[in-house]
Structures are given as C-alpha cells and as structure tokens.
PDB file of C-alpha atoms in Angstrom:
ATOM      1  CA  UNK A   1       0.000   0.000   0.000  1.00 42.00           C
ATOM      2  CA  UNK A   2       2.830   2.390   0.901  1.00 40.00           C
ATOM      3  CA  UNK A   3       4.497   1.702  -2.463  1.00 41.00           C
ATOM      4  CA  UNK A   4       1.268   2.565  -4.312  1.00 37.00           C
ATOM      5  CA  UNK A   5       0.881   5.797  -2.345  1.00 37.00           C
ATOM      6  CA  UNK A   6       4.497   6.682  -3.091  1.00 43.00           C
ATOM      7  CA  UNK A   7       3.972   6.077  -6.803  1.00 42.00           C
ATOM      8  CA  UNK A   8       0.847   8.251  -6.781  1.00 41.00           C
ATOM      9  CA  UNK A   9       2.836  11.039  -5.092  1.00 44.00           C
ATOM     10  CA  UNK A  10       5.575  10.754  -7.733  1.00 46.00           C
ATOM     11  CA  UNK A  11       2.993  11.009 -10.495  1.00 43.00           C
ATOM     12  CA  UNK A  12       1.609  14.216  -8.947  1.00 42.00           C
ATOM     13  CA  UNK A  13       5.125  15.642  -8.612  1.00 47.00           C
ATOM     14  CA  UNK A  14       5.933  14.751 -12.243  1.00 48.00           C
ATOM     15  CA  UNK A  15       2.705  16.402 -13.352  1.00 45.00           C
ATOM     16  CA  UNK A  16       3.488  19.588 -11.392  1.00 45.00           C
ATOM     17  CA  UNK A  17       7.061  19.613 -12.706  1.00 49.00           C
ATOM     18  CA  UNK A  18       5.772  19.222 -16.280  1.00 49.00           C
ATOM     19  CA  UNK A  19       3.376  22.140 -15.780  1.00 48.00           C
ATOM     20  CA  UNK A  20       6.142  24.311 -14.319  1.00 48.00           C
ATOM     21  CA  UNK A  21       8.472  23.529 -17.223  1.00 54.00           C
ATOM     22  CA  UNK A  22       5.733  24.324 -19.732  1.00 53.00           C
ATOM     23  CA  UNK A  23       5.269  27.766 -18.187  1.00 57.00           C
ATOM     24  CA  UNK A  24       1.847  26.924 -16.761  1.00 54.00           C
ATOM     25  CA  UNK A  25       1.343  27.447 -13.033  1.00 52.00           C
ATOM     26  CA  UNK A  26       0.612  24.285 -11.074  1.00 51.00           C
ATOM     27  CA  UNK A  27      -3.028  23.608 -10.233  1.00 54.00           C
ATOM     28  CA  UNK A  28      -3.574  24.223  -6.555  1.00 66.00           C
ATOM     29  CA  UNK A  29      -6.668  22.626  -5.064  1.00 77.00           C
ATOM     30  CA  UNK A  30      -8.844  24.298  -2.493  1.00 88.00           C
ATOM     31  CA  UNK A  31     -12.336  24.971  -1.282  1.00 90.00           C
ATOM     32  CA  UNK A  32     -14.450  28.099  -1.395  1.00 94.00           C
ATOM     33  CA  UNK A  33     -15.864  27.421   2.071  1.00 94.00           C
ATOM     34  CA  UNK A  34     -15.677  30.483   4.295  1.00 94.00           C
ATOM     35  CA  UNK A  35     -15.734  34.255   3.917  1.00 96.00           C
ATOM     36  CA  UNK A  36     -14.073  36.064   1.018  1.00 97.00           C
ATOM     37  CA  UNK A  37     -13.628  39.594  -0.311  1.00 96.00           C
ATOM     38  CA  UNK A  38     -13.562  40.563  -3.986  1.00 97.00           C
ATOM     39  CA  UNK A  39      -9.977  41.506  -4.790  1.00 97.00           C
ATOM     40  CA  UNK A  40     -10.593  42.038  -8.503  1.00 97.00           C
ATOM     41  CA  UNK A  41     -13.664  42.194 -10.726  1.00 97.00           C
ATOM     42  CA  UNK A  42     -12.615  41.269 -14.264  1.00 95.00           C
ATOM     43  CA  UNK A  43      -9.455  43.401 -14.212  1.00 95.00           C
ATOM     44  CA  UNK A  44     -11.166  46.463 -12.731  1.00 95.00           C
ATOM     45  CA  UNK A  45      -9.781  46.212  -9.214  1.00 95.00           C
ATOM     46  CA  UNK A  46     -11.358  45.480  -5.840  1.00 95.00           C
ATOM     47  CA  UNK A  47     -15.030  45.888  -4.992  1.00 95.00           C
ATOM     48  CA  UNK A  48     -15.434  48.072  -1.887  1.00 91.00           C
ATOM     49  CA  UNK A  49     -17.306  46.572   1.061  1.00 90.00           C
ATOM     50  CA  UNK A  50     -17.681  43.216  -0.680  1.00 93.00           C
ATOM     51  CA  UNK A  51     -18.211  40.024   1.291  1.00 95.00           C
ATOM     52  CA  UNK A  52     -19.042  36.547   0.013  1.00 96.00           C
ATOM     53  CA  UNK A  53     -19.826  33.722   2.425  1.00 96.00           C
ATOM     54  CA  UNK A  54     -19.657  30.192   1.036  1.00 96.00           C
ATOM     55  CA  UNK A  55     -21.460  28.036   3.610  1.00 94.00           C
ATOM     56  CA  UNK A  56     -21.188  24.269   3.051  1.00 90.00           C
ATOM     57  CA  UNK A  57     -24.520  23.789   4.825  1.00 80.00           C
ATOM     58  CA  UNK A  58     -25.740  20.350   5.683  1.00 76.00           C
ATOM     59  CA  UNK A  59     -27.371  17.544   3.738  1.00 66.00           C
ATOM     60  CA  UNK A  60     -25.968  18.819   0.426  1.00 68.00           C
ATOM     61  CA  UNK A  61     -27.481  22.310   0.619  1.00 76.00           C
ATOM     62  CA  UNK A  62     -24.552  24.700   0.207  1.00 92.00           C
ATOM     63  CA  UNK A  63     -25.437  28.399   0.300  1.00 94.00           C
ATOM     64  CA  UNK A  64     -23.645  31.473  -0.974  1.00 96.00           C
ATOM     65  CA  UNK A  65     -24.592  34.834   0.508  1.00 96.00           C
ATOM     66  CA  UNK A  66     -22.972  38.185   0.124  1.00 95.00           C
ATOM     67  CA  UNK A  67     -22.901  41.801  -0.829  1.00 95.00           C
ATOM     68  CA  UNK A  68     -21.028  43.815  -3.414  1.00 93.00           C
ATOM     69  CA  UNK A  69     -21.449  47.043  -1.436  1.00 88.00           C
ATOM     70  CA  UNK A  70     -25.177  47.656  -1.882  1.00 90.00           C
ATOM     71  CA  UNK A  71     -27.776  44.875  -1.787  1.00 94.00           C
ATOM     72  CA  UNK A  72     -27.556  41.431  -0.237  1.00 95.00           C
ATOM     73  CA  UNK A  73     -27.736  38.395  -2.522  1.00 96.00           C
ATOM     74  CA  UNK A  74     -27.830  34.658  -2.018  1.00 96.00           C
ATOM     75  CA  UNK A  75     -28.037  31.419  -3.932  1.00 95.00           C
ATOM     76  CA  UNK A  76     -26.830  27.838  -4.036  1.00 94.00           C
ATOM     77  CA  UNK A  77     -23.273  26.762  -4.799  1.00 94.00           C
ATOM     78  CA  UNK A  78     -21.551  23.502  -5.559  1.00 93.00           C
ATOM     79  CA  UNK A  79     -17.855  22.815  -6.096  1.00 92.00           C
ATOM     80  CA  UNK A  80     -16.440  19.574  -7.456  1.00 91.00           C
ATOM     81  CA  UNK A  81     -12.698  20.075  -7.798  1.00 91.00           C
ATOM     82  CA  UNK A  82     -12.256  22.920 -10.290  1.00 94.00           C
ATOM     83  CA  UNK A  83     -15.864  22.684 -11.518  1.00 94.00           C
ATOM     84  CA  UNK A  84     -18.234  25.249 -10.049  1.00 94.00           C
ATOM     85  CA  UNK A  85     -21.978  25.851 -10.121  1.00 94.00           C
ATOM     86  CA  UNK A  86     -23.420  29.037  -8.594  1.00 94.00           C
ATOM     87  CA  UNK A  87     -26.937  30.440  -8.476  1.00 87.00           C
ATOM     88  CA  UNK A  88     -29.407  31.412  -9.470  1.00 92.00           C
ATOM     89  CA  UNK A  89     -29.014  34.410  -7.185  1.00 94.00           C
ATOM     90  CA  UNK A  90     -31.791  36.271  -5.410  1.00 94.00           C
ATOM     91  CA  UNK A  91     -31.116  39.844  -4.276  1.00 93.00           C
ATOM     92  CA  UNK A  92     -32.697  42.591  -2.231  1.00 93.00           C
ATOM     93  CA  UNK A  93     -33.734  45.680  -4.192  1.00 89.00           C
ATOM     94  CA  UNK A  94     -32.449  48.725  -2.298  1.00 91.00           C
ATOM     95  CA  UNK A  95     -31.730  51.857  -4.271  1.00 88.00           C
ATOM     96  CA  UNK A  96     -28.031  52.682  -4.382  1.00 90.00           C
ATOM     97  CA  UNK A  97     -25.957  55.174  -6.384  1.00 91.00           C
ATOM     98  CA  UNK A  98     -25.767  54.119 -10.068  1.00 90.00           C
ATOM     99  CA  UNK A  99     -22.047  53.161 -10.010  1.00 91.00           C
ATOM    100  CA  UNK A 100     -22.604  50.816  -7.038  1.00 91.00           C
ATOM    101  CA  UNK A 101     -25.646  49.247  -8.718  1.00 91.00           C
ATOM    102  CA  UNK A 102     -23.691  48.653 -11.944  1.00 93.00           C
ATOM    103  CA  UNK A 103     -20.814  46.958 -10.097  1.00 94.00           C
ATOM    104  CA  UNK A 104     -23.225  44.815  -8.126  1.00 93.00           C
ATOM    105  CA  UNK A 105     -25.024  43.701 -11.295  1.00 93.00           C
ATOM    106  CA  UNK A 106     -21.684  42.761 -12.879  1.00 95.00           C
ATOM    107  CA  UNK A 107     -20.681  40.761  -9.777  1.00 96.00           C
ATOM    108  CA  UNK A 108     -23.964  38.837  -9.651  1.00 95.00           C
ATOM    109  CA  UNK A 109     -23.918  38.155 -13.412  1.00 96.00           C
ATOM    110  CA  UNK A 110     -20.341  36.881 -13.192  1.00 97.00           C
ATOM    111  CA  UNK A 111     -21.158  34.672 -10.194  1.00 96.00           C
ATOM    112  CA  UNK A 112     -24.125  33.128 -12.013  1.00 96.00           C
ATOM    113  CA  UNK A 113     -22.001  32.465 -15.123  1.00 97.00           C
ATOM    114  CA  UNK A 114     -18.854  31.180 -13.341  1.00 97.00           C
ATOM    115  CA  UNK A 115     -18.198  27.499 -14.020  1.00 97.00           C
ATOM    116  CA  UNK A 116     -14.646  26.973 -12.751  1.00 96.00           C
ATOM    117  CA  UNK A 117     -12.432  27.864  -9.824  1.00 96.00           C
ATOM    118  CA  UNK A 118      -8.659  27.715  -9.472  1.00 96.00           C
ATOM    119  CA  UNK A 119      -6.369  28.820  -6.674  1.00 96.00           C
ATOM    120  CA  UNK A 120      -3.096  30.706  -6.645  1.00 94.00           C
ATOM    121  CA  UNK A 121      -0.092  29.781  -4.536  1.00 91.00           C
ATOM    122  CA  UNK A 122      -0.785  32.778  -2.279  1.00 92.00           C
ATOM    123  CA  UNK A 123      -4.369  31.683  -1.510  1.00 92.00           C
ATOM    124  CA  UNK A 124      -6.541  33.665  -3.925  1.00 96.00           C
ATOM    125  CA  UNK A 125      -9.492  31.940  -5.595  1.00 97.00           C
ATOM    126  CA  UNK A 126     -10.145  32.744  -9.263  1.00 97.00           C
ATOM    127  CA  UNK A 127     -13.708  32.200 -10.469  1.00 97.00           C
ATOM    128  CA  UNK A 128     -13.935  32.121 -14.269  1.00 97.00           C
ATOM    129  CA  UNK A 129     -16.732  32.120 -16.822  1.00 97.00           C
ATOM    130  CA  UNK A 130     -16.724  30.359 -20.210  1.00 97.00           C
ATOM    131  CA  UNK A 131     -16.351  33.750 -21.950  1.00 97.00           C
ATOM    132  CA  UNK A 132     -13.199  34.645 -19.969  1.00 96.00           C
ATOM    133  CA  UNK A 133     -14.525  36.960 -17.261  1.00 97.00           C
ATOM    134  CA  UNK A 134     -12.829  36.523 -13.868  1.00 97.00           C
ATOM    135  CA  UNK A 135     -13.506  37.301 -10.252  1.00 97.00           C
ATOM    136  CA  UNK A 136     -10.528  37.079  -7.890  1.00 97.00           C
ATOM    137  CA  UNK A 137     -11.394  36.431  -4.268  1.00 97.00           C
ATOM    138  CA  UNK A 138      -9.220  36.680  -1.177  1.00 96.00           C
ATOM    139  CA  UNK A 139     -10.073  35.228   2.249  1.00 94.00           C
ATOM    140  CA  UNK A 140     -11.568  37.939   4.432  1.00 85.00           C
ATOM    141  CA  UNK A 141      -9.492  39.139   7.366  1.00 80.00           C
ATOM    142  CA  UNK A 142     -10.824  37.739  10.611  1.00 68.00           C
ATOM    143  CA  UNK A 143     -11.425  40.270  13.422  1.00 61.00           C
TER     144      UNK A 143
END
C-alpha cells in the first residue's frame, strides 16, 4: 500500500514539474468554504465593502450569501474540484448610487455564469466564466 501511495505522489510531482516547465502554473486545489472579499472584478480592481460567504450547509445544501457594497444576494453553490456551479441568485432591491448598482449587477452576473475555480499559490481563488470573465477572491481578514 505504501508503495502505491508513493507512486501516486511521484505522479503528482511529475505532473506539477511538467506544468512548471511548460510555463503553466501548477493547479492548486482548495475549497471556497468560508468568507471572502472581492480583490478584482474582471481586471477592474477590488469591490469596496464586498463580502461573500460560502457556507457548506448540511445535507448537500450549500449556500452562498454576500454583498457587493449595496444589496444582499444569495443562492446555491456547488464545487467539485475545479468545476463550479453558482446560483441562481436572489437579491434585495435597495436603491443605491448608479455606479454601485452597476458593479453589483456585474458581480452577480459573473457569479451566475462562473463554471470553474482555481487557486493561486498565495491563496486567492479565481472564479472564471466560459467567456473569460474573472472574479478574484481573497479570504476575508478575521477580526
């Protein structure tokens, strides 16, 4: 059994070495569980006062709740390795200044369209859509 585990570890190391030599960053696994902040919305920088909470729930009901600085939104989420399913999202309907509303709409649309998640070596999560939009998340600082 130990020999098989050792061989599996070597295969993973060879795969990571091959990715590094090809110029591709290694795939780092992780989970979205917990509280995150939006560090970057599709190359436009951070979203002020953003918070996303990925709650694993119980009995297979995982919930995402959050804010992008204006309204609160929530929906279901499911992660299987790098594959991601989010939404549909429901949101409150408070009136906010137009720039805040536009950013919030972009965040919710990106969340609903995201179908993959990868992680960087420094702990950021990158949610991506099939059309190339990206949301970079960073674990929220704990008080």
